Amino acid sequence: MKYTHLPHTDIEVSKICLGTMTWGNQNTEEEGHEQMDYALDQGINFFDTAELYPIPAHPDRHSLTEKIIGTWFKKNGNRDKVVLASKIAGKADFTKFIRTTGFTRESIIEALEGSLKRLQTDYIDLYQLHWPERNTNYFGQRGYNHQATDYWEDNIHQVLETLRDLMREGKIRHVGISNETPWGTMRFLEESKVHASLPRTITIQNPYNLLNRLFEVGLAEISMRENIGLLAYSPLGFGVLSGKYLGNRLPEGSRIALFPNYKRYSSETAVKATRKYYELAQEHNISLAQMALAYVNTRPFLTSNIIGATSMKQLKENIGSIDITLTAELIEGIEKIHNEHPNPAP
């Protein structure tokens, strides 16, 4: 395994992070425990979860993922071996069964206390805001369309004050953001620069993969100049970059088969690009999944690559990407395809 540090800290984390959002829906508790056992044995010490998981969000499965992680901690007594990240859900129609009050002080405290109880721990290493409260472009929206009727009162200062107080209580070690834009990222950083008592945002968890490299447009420079690390999610684009959907295949039990609305990475242009990447991987005797993950692993703004799997076979292949070294010729081939089909999946 390879390691890096959470920016502005001495916390060492594996460059592969174990994603958990299928546990409690596509994966059982036993399977989740098996994945954590294997990941830890392979040197992965960084797990990412959320109060919303498993996905898709549903009242009957609310926060089962955190509970599965909690029972694993209790069974093994190894909380100290894991750098644990979780998230408070944002405001949306599909989260009304959790709460409707956004990131108020009371909401953040309620969310954190719930996560701590389910995770059976007294602290979370990295606590993240799952997505912005304001209306902006995330979750597959390529561009920002401002609407005059949108109303959002800028409460970022108050949010950071609440998170600071929870850090002082020892319940949170550091804070991060997720699904953020360049504007939002700089607003969080601005507050902590102007007000020294407020916590600095150290990570941003956004999508990044061969079909969606929009992070490079505005956020990569912020990441490098401000030292805010990317936690890349969906590095295989909902599994599309494994190649398993090519040829109009729809494997039984796959995410798109189970949840047909998860087609963010399945447009006609995205399929064309995926086919090109698949052919390139074949030419170099490497699996498409490992090529796609290994490329993400090379990015200079990356802190950790969040992989996820529903089977142990997938998990082993994904973790194995850390040992893949892409040749200059292969990287040149990737960039050529990217120039021909830039960011087909926002």
Short mmCIF file of C-alpha atoms in Angstrom, two decimals:
data_model
loop_
_atom_site.label_atom_id
_atom_site.label_comp_id
_atom_site.label_asym_id
_atom_site.label_seq_id
_atom_site.Cartn_x
_atom_site.Cartn_y
_atom_site.Cartn_z
CA MET A 1 0.00 0.00 0.00
CA LYS A 2 1.05 3.59 -0.54
CA TYR A 3 0.33 6.36 1.94
CA THR A 4 -0.10 10.10 2.06
CA HIS A 5 -1.18 12.57 4.74
CA LEU A 6 -4.42 14.38 5.27
CA PRO A 7 -3.38 17.94 4.35
CA HIS A 8 -2.23 20.18 7.21
CA THR A 9 -2.11 17.18 9.59
CA ASP A 10 0.24 14.42 10.65
CA ILE A 11 -2.44 11.80 9.99
CA GLU A 12 -1.16 9.18 7.54
CA VAL A 13 -3.82 7.63 5.30
CA SER A 14 -3.71 4.95 2.64
CA LYS A 15 -3.90 6.25 -0.91
CA ILE A 16 -6.75 3.79 -1.43
CA CYS A 17 -9.75 4.56 0.77
CA LEU A 18 -12.43 1.95 1.40
CA GLY A 19 -15.83 3.19 0.27
CA THR A 20 -18.83 1.68 2.05
CA MET A 21 -22.05 2.93 0.48
CA THR A 22 -23.35 -0.48 -0.65
CA TRP A 23 -23.30 -2.08 2.81
CA GLY A 24 -26.81 -2.59 4.10
CA ASN A 25 -28.35 -2.80 0.63
CA GLN A 26 -26.24 -4.54 -2.01
CA ASN A 27 -24.01 -6.02 0.68
CA THR A 28 -24.87 -7.72 3.96
CA GLU A 29 -23.30 -6.98 7.33
CA GLU A 30 -21.19 -10.13 7.01
CA GLU A 31 -19.91 -9.04 3.60
CA GLY A 32 -19.14 -5.54 4.89
CA HIS A 33 -17.12 -7.07 7.74
CA GLU A 34 -15.28 -9.30 5.26
CA GLN A 35 -14.39 -6.30 3.10
CA MET A 36 -13.06 -4.35 6.08
CA ASP A 37 -11.02 -7.33 7.27
CA TYR A 38 -9.43 -7.74 3.85
CA ALA A 39 -8.84 -4.02 3.32
CA LEU A 40 -7.11 -3.67 6.68
CA ASP A 41 -4.93 -6.69 5.90
CA GLN A 42 -3.91 -5.00 2.64
CA GLY A 43 -2.77 -1.87 4.46
CA ILE A 44 -5.88 0.27 3.95
CA ASN A 45 -6.40 2.37 7.07
CA PHE A 46 -8.87 4.93 5.66
CA PHE A 47 -12.64 4.24 5.55
CA ASP A 48 -15.29 6.64 4.23
CA THR A 49 -18.99 6.48 5.08
CA ALA A 50 -22.02 8.76 5.63
CA GLU A 51 -25.20 8.93 7.63
CA LEU A 52 -27.05 8.67 4.30
CA TYR A 53 -25.62 5.28 3.32
CA PRO A 54 -26.47 2.83 1.90
CA ILE A 55 -27.36 4.31 -1.46
CA PRO A 56 -30.02 4.82 -2.74
CA ALA A 57 -31.32 6.54 0.36
CA HIS A 58 -34.39 4.88 1.87
CA PRO A 59 -36.08 5.20 5.27
CA ASP A 60 -35.97 1.43 5.82
CA ARG A 61 -32.19 1.31 5.32
CA HIS A 62 -31.29 4.63 6.92
CA SER A 63 -27.69 4.62 8.22
CA LEU A 64 -27.28 0.84 8.08
CA THR A 65 -23.77 1.30 6.70
CA GLU A 66 -22.58 3.15 9.80
CA LYS A 67 -24.15 0.46 11.98
CA ILE A 68 -22.25 -2.25 10.09
CA ILE A 69 -18.97 -0.41 10.62
CA GLY A 70 -19.87 0.03 14.29
CA THR A 71 -20.46 -3.68 14.86
CA TRP A 72 -17.11 -4.41 13.16
CA PHE A 73 -15.32 -1.99 15.50
CA LYS A 74 -17.02 -3.58 18.51
CA LYS A 75 -16.20 -7.11 17.38
CA ASN A 76 -12.54 -6.43 16.65
CA GLY A 77 -11.68 -3.60 19.04
CA ASN A 78 -9.60 -1.96 16.31
CA ARG A 79 -11.00 1.55 16.08
CA ASP A 80 -7.49 2.92 16.59
CA LYS A 81 -6.30 1.24 13.37
CA VAL A 82 -8.70 3.19 11.15
CA VAL A 83 -8.87 6.81 10.03
CA LEU A 84 -12.63 7.21 9.82
CA ALA A 85 -14.52 9.72 7.67
CA SER A 86 -18.27 10.30 7.70
CA LYS A 87 -20.71 12.96 6.49
CA ILE A 88 -23.83 14.85 7.43
CA ALA A 89 -26.51 14.66 4.73
CA GLY A 90 -27.48 17.84 2.95
CA LYS A 91 -30.96 19.18 2.40
CA ALA A 92 -32.88 17.48 -0.44
CA ASP A 93 -36.20 15.82 -1.25
CA PHE A 94 -34.61 12.39 -0.89
CA THR A 95 -33.31 13.18 2.61
CA LYS A 96 -36.54 14.50 4.13
CA PHE A 97 -36.86 11.32 6.19
CA ILE A 98 -33.55 12.20 7.89
CA ARG A 99 -34.14 15.92 8.52
CA THR A 100 -35.18 19.06 6.66
CA THR A 101 -33.17 21.65 8.57
CA GLY A 102 -29.91 21.63 6.61
CA PHE A 103 -26.71 22.59 8.42
CA THR A 104 -28.08 24.46 11.40
CA ARG A 105 -26.16 24.07 14.64
CA GLU A 106 -28.82 21.73 15.99
CA SER A 107 -28.78 19.64 12.79
CA ILE A 108 -25.01 19.18 12.80
CA ILE A 109 -24.98 18.17 16.46
CA GLU A 110 -27.87 15.77 15.93
CA ALA A 111 -26.22 14.22 12.86
CA LEU A 112 -22.85 13.81 14.52
CA GLU A 113 -24.24 12.31 17.72
CA GLY A 114 -26.25 9.83 15.65
CA SER A 115 -23.19 8.82 13.64
CA LEU A 116 -21.05 8.39 16.76
CA LYS A 117 -23.66 6.13 18.32
CA ARG A 118 -24.07 3.97 15.21
CA LEU A 119 -20.32 3.77 14.60
CA GLN A 120 -19.74 2.87 18.25
CA THR A 121 -16.95 5.40 18.60
CA ASP A 122 -16.47 8.66 20.47
CA TYR A 123 -14.79 10.56 17.62
CA ILE A 124 -14.68 10.86 13.84
CA ASP A 125 -11.36 11.73 12.22
CA LEU A 126 -12.80 13.61 9.23
CA TYR A 127 -16.34 14.99 9.32
CA GLN A 128 -17.68 16.21 5.98
CA LEU A 129 -20.64 18.15 4.62
CA HIS A 130 -22.08 15.73 2.07
CA TRP A 131 -23.24 18.40 -0.39
CA PRO A 132 -23.94 22.16 -0.29
CA GLU A 133 -27.10 23.60 1.21
CA ARG A 134 -27.37 26.17 -1.57
CA ASN A 135 -28.57 25.39 -5.09
CA THR A 136 -25.52 24.83 -7.29
CA ASN A 137 -24.16 22.31 -9.77
CA TYR A 138 -23.38 18.91 -8.28
CA PHE A 139 -24.60 15.31 -8.66
CA GLY A 140 -24.25 15.25 -12.43
CA GLN A 141 -25.06 18.89 -13.21
CA ARG A 142 -22.39 20.19 -15.55
CA GLY A 143 -23.06 23.93 -15.41
CA TYR A 144 -24.38 26.38 -12.84
CA ASN A 145 -27.73 27.97 -13.68
CA HIS A 146 -28.62 30.77 -11.32
CA GLN A 147 -32.28 31.33 -10.56
CA ALA A 148 -33.48 34.65 -9.19
CA THR A 149 -35.95 32.84 -6.94
CA ASP A 150 -33.18 30.85 -5.23
CA TYR A 151 -32.65 32.00 -1.67
CA TRP A 152 -29.80 30.90 0.55
CA GLU A 153 -28.42 32.81 3.48
CA ASP A 154 -24.66 32.41 3.63
CA ASN A 155 -24.14 30.53 6.89
CA ILE A 156 -20.68 29.08 6.26
CA HIS A 157 -19.23 31.02 9.20
CA GLN A 158 -21.86 29.59 11.53
CA VAL A 159 -21.36 26.06 10.19
CA LEU A 160 -17.62 26.27 10.85
CA GLU A 161 -18.28 27.66 14.34
CA THR A 162 -20.38 24.60 15.17
CA LEU A 163 -17.76 22.24 13.76
CA ARG A 164 -15.06 24.09 15.74
CA ASP A 165 -17.00 23.59 18.96
CA LEU A 166 -17.38 19.88 18.24
CA MET A 167 -13.65 19.66 17.54
CA ARG A 168 -12.96 21.27 20.91
CA GLU A 169 -15.12 18.59 22.51
CA GLY A 170 -12.95 15.94 20.84
CA LYS A 171 -15.80 14.51 18.76
CA ILE A 172 -14.30 15.60 15.43
CA ARG A 173 -10.63 15.83 14.54
CA HIS A 174 -10.85 17.60 11.15
CA VAL A 175 -13.45 18.84 8.66
CA GLY A 176 -13.98 18.43 4.94
CA ILE A 177 -16.46 19.30 2.20
CA SER A 178 -17.98 17.22 -0.57
CA ASN A 179 -19.60 17.83 -3.96
CA GLU A 180 -18.39 21.42 -3.76
CA THR A 181 -17.66 24.02 -6.40
CA PRO A 182 -14.65 26.34 -6.65
CA TRP A 183 -16.70 29.21 -5.19
CA GLY A 184 -17.88 27.16 -2.22
CA THR A 185 -14.42 25.77 -1.58
CA MET A 186 -12.86 29.22 -1.47
CA ARG A 187 -15.63 30.50 0.82
CA PHE A 188 -14.82 27.84 3.39
CA LEU A 189 -11.11 28.57 3.12
CA GLU A 190 -11.73 32.32 3.33
CA GLU A 191 -13.57 32.02 6.64
CA SER A 192 -10.76 30.09 8.30
CA LYS A 193 -8.16 32.53 6.97
CA VAL A 194 -10.01 35.60 8.23
CA HIS A 195 -11.08 34.00 11.51
CA ALA A 196 -8.18 32.06 13.00
CA SER A 197 -10.38 30.22 15.49
CA LEU A 198 -12.36 28.50 12.74
CA PRO A 199 -11.22 25.09 11.44
CA ARG A 200 -9.54 24.87 8.07
CA THR A 201 -11.19 22.65 5.48
CA ILE A 202 -8.57 20.03 4.62
CA THR A 203 -10.27 17.79 2.02
CA ILE A 204 -12.86 17.90 -0.73
CA GLN A 205 -14.67 14.73 -1.78
CA ASN A 206 -15.77 15.09 -5.39
CA PRO A 207 -16.24 12.77 -8.37
CA TYR A 208 -13.13 12.17 -10.46
CA ASN A 209 -12.59 9.53 -13.13
CA LEU A 210 -11.71 9.10 -16.81
CA LEU A 211 -15.23 10.15 -17.83
CA ASN A 212 -15.42 13.12 -15.49
CA ARG A 213 -12.28 15.18 -14.96
CA LEU A 214 -14.13 18.44 -14.34
CA PHE A 215 -12.24 18.75 -11.04
CA GLU A 216 -9.29 19.83 -13.18
CA VAL A 217 -11.13 22.86 -14.56
CA GLY A 218 -11.44 25.01 -11.43
CA LEU A 219 -10.72 22.91 -8.39
CA ALA A 220 -7.33 21.36 -9.20
CA GLU A 221 -5.55 24.72 -8.95
CA ILE A 222 -7.29 25.44 -5.64
CA SER A 223 -6.31 21.99 -4.41
CA MET A 224 -2.64 22.48 -5.27
CA ARG A 225 -2.26 26.12 -4.19
CA GLU A 226 -4.35 25.86 -1.02
CA ASN A 227 -3.33 22.28 -0.14
CA ILE A 228 -6.85 20.90 0.11
CA GLY A 229 -6.74 17.24 -0.88
CA LEU A 230 -9.12 15.48 -3.24
CA LEU A 231 -10.87 12.38 -1.99
CA ALA A 232 -11.93 11.03 -5.38
CA TYR A 233 -15.26 9.24 -5.42
CA SER A 234 -16.81 7.24 -8.26
CA PRO A 235 -13.35 6.53 -9.73
CA LEU A 236 -15.01 3.82 -11.87
CA GLY A 237 -18.07 5.91 -12.77
CA PHE A 238 -20.75 3.70 -11.16
CA GLY A 239 -18.85 0.66 -12.45
CA VAL A 240 -19.03 1.80 -16.08
CA LEU A 241 -15.22 1.98 -16.25
CA SER A 242 -14.96 -1.72 -15.46
CA GLY A 243 -16.29 -2.29 -18.98
CA LYS A 244 -19.02 -4.62 -17.74
CA TYR A 245 -21.80 -2.64 -19.43
CA LEU A 246 -20.20 -2.51 -22.89
CA GLY A 247 -22.12 -4.22 -25.69
CA ASN A 248 -25.42 -3.24 -24.05
CA ARG A 249 -24.81 -5.76 -21.28
CA LEU A 250 -26.63 -5.34 -17.98
CA PRO A 251 -25.15 -7.81 -15.48
CA GLU A 252 -27.58 -9.14 -12.91
CA GLY A 253 -27.12 -7.44 -9.56
CA SER A 254 -25.10 -4.54 -11.01
CA ARG A 255 -25.90 -1.04 -9.85
CA ILE A 256 -27.47 0.13 -13.10
CA ALA A 257 -29.53 -3.07 -13.31
CA LEU A 258 -30.81 -2.52 -9.78
CA PHE A 259 -31.15 1.26 -10.01
CA PRO A 260 -31.87 2.25 -13.64
CA ASN A 261 -31.78 5.98 -12.87
CA TYR A 262 -28.03 5.73 -12.10
CA LYS A 263 -27.09 6.56 -15.70
CA ARG A 264 -24.83 9.56 -15.13
CA TYR A 265 -21.95 7.74 -16.85
CA SER A 266 -23.97 5.93 -19.53
CA SER A 267 -24.69 8.55 -22.18
CA GLU A 268 -23.92 7.73 -25.80
CA THR A 269 -20.74 9.83 -25.69
CA ALA A 270 -19.64 8.27 -22.41
CA VAL A 271 -20.11 4.78 -23.87
CA LYS A 272 -17.98 5.72 -26.89
CA ALA A 273 -15.22 7.02 -24.62
CA THR A 274 -15.45 3.94 -22.39
CA ARG A 275 -15.05 1.68 -25.43
CA LYS A 276 -11.92 3.61 -26.45
CA TYR A 277 -10.47 3.31 -22.95
CA TYR A 278 -11.29 -0.41 -22.93
CA GLU A 279 -9.47 -0.94 -26.23
CA LEU A 280 -6.47 0.99 -24.92
CA ALA A 281 -6.33 -1.14 -21.79
CA GLN A 282 -6.52 -4.30 -23.88
CA GLU A 283 -3.60 -3.12 -26.02
CA HIS A 284 -1.51 -2.77 -22.87
CA ASN A 285 -2.63 -6.05 -21.25
CA ILE A 286 -4.30 -4.39 -18.29
CA SER A 287 -7.90 -4.46 -17.12
CA LEU A 288 -9.92 -1.32 -17.78
CA ALA A 289 -10.81 -1.06 -14.08
CA GLN A 290 -7.20 -1.14 -12.95
CA MET A 291 -6.13 1.31 -15.66
CA ALA A 292 -8.89 3.73 -14.66
CA LEU A 293 -8.05 3.49 -10.96
CA ALA A 294 -4.30 3.65 -11.50
CA TYR A 295 -4.74 6.87 -13.47
CA VAL A 296 -6.64 8.47 -10.58
CA ASN A 297 -3.89 7.29 -8.23
CA THR A 298 -1.31 9.32 -10.19
CA ARG A 299 -2.99 12.70 -9.86
CA PRO A 300 -0.90 15.24 -7.91
CA PHE A 301 -3.97 16.73 -6.19
CA LEU A 302 -5.18 13.34 -4.93
CA THR A 303 -5.12 12.53 -1.23
CA SER A 304 -7.00 9.23 -1.49
CA ASN A 305 -8.97 7.25 -4.07
CA ILE A 306 -12.30 5.98 -2.69
CA ILE A 307 -12.94 2.53 -4.14
CA GLY A 308 -16.03 0.43 -3.54
CA ALA A 309 -17.08 -3.08 -4.45
CA THR A 310 -19.98 -5.47 -4.04
CA SER A 311 -17.84 -8.62 -4.36
CA MET A 312 -14.48 -9.67 -2.98
CA LYS A 313 -13.23 -10.24 -6.52
CA GLN A 314 -13.95 -6.61 -7.39
CA LEU A 315 -12.44 -5.42 -4.11
CA LYS A 316 -9.19 -7.29 -4.69
CA GLU A 317 -8.86 -5.96 -8.23
CA ASN A 318 -9.58 -2.40 -7.14
CA ILE A 319 -7.13 -2.44 -4.25
CA GLY A 320 -4.53 -4.02 -6.54
CA SER A 321 -4.56 -0.88 -8.69
CA ILE A 322 -2.19 0.74 -6.19
CA ASP A 323 0.59 -1.51 -7.49
CA ILE A 324 -0.01 -0.63 -11.17
CA THR A 325 2.47 1.72 -12.82
CA LEU A 326 1.17 3.29 -16.00
CA THR A 327 3.73 3.73 -18.77
CA ALA A 328 4.25 7.08 -20.45
CA GLU A 329 2.81 5.56 -23.63
CA LEU A 330 -0.33 4.44 -21.83
CA ILE A 331 -0.83 7.83 -20.18
CA GLU A 332 -0.37 9.48 -23.57
CA GLY A 333 -3.10 7.20 -24.92
CA ILE A 334 -5.43 8.16 -22.08
CA GLU A 335 -4.87 11.86 -22.72
CA LYS A 336 -5.52 11.40 -26.45
CA ILE A 337 -8.90 9.80 -25.77
CA HIS A 338 -9.69 12.49 -23.21
CA ASN A 339 -8.99 15.19 -25.80
CA GLU A 340 -11.29 13.44 -28.25
CA HIS A 341 -14.07 12.86 -25.69
CA PRO A 342 -13.53 15.39 -22.86
CA ASN A 343 -15.69 14.88 -19.78
CA PRO A 344 -18.66 13.10 -21.40
CA ALA A 345 -20.21 12.46 -17.97
CA PRO A 346 -20.59 15.50 -15.68
#
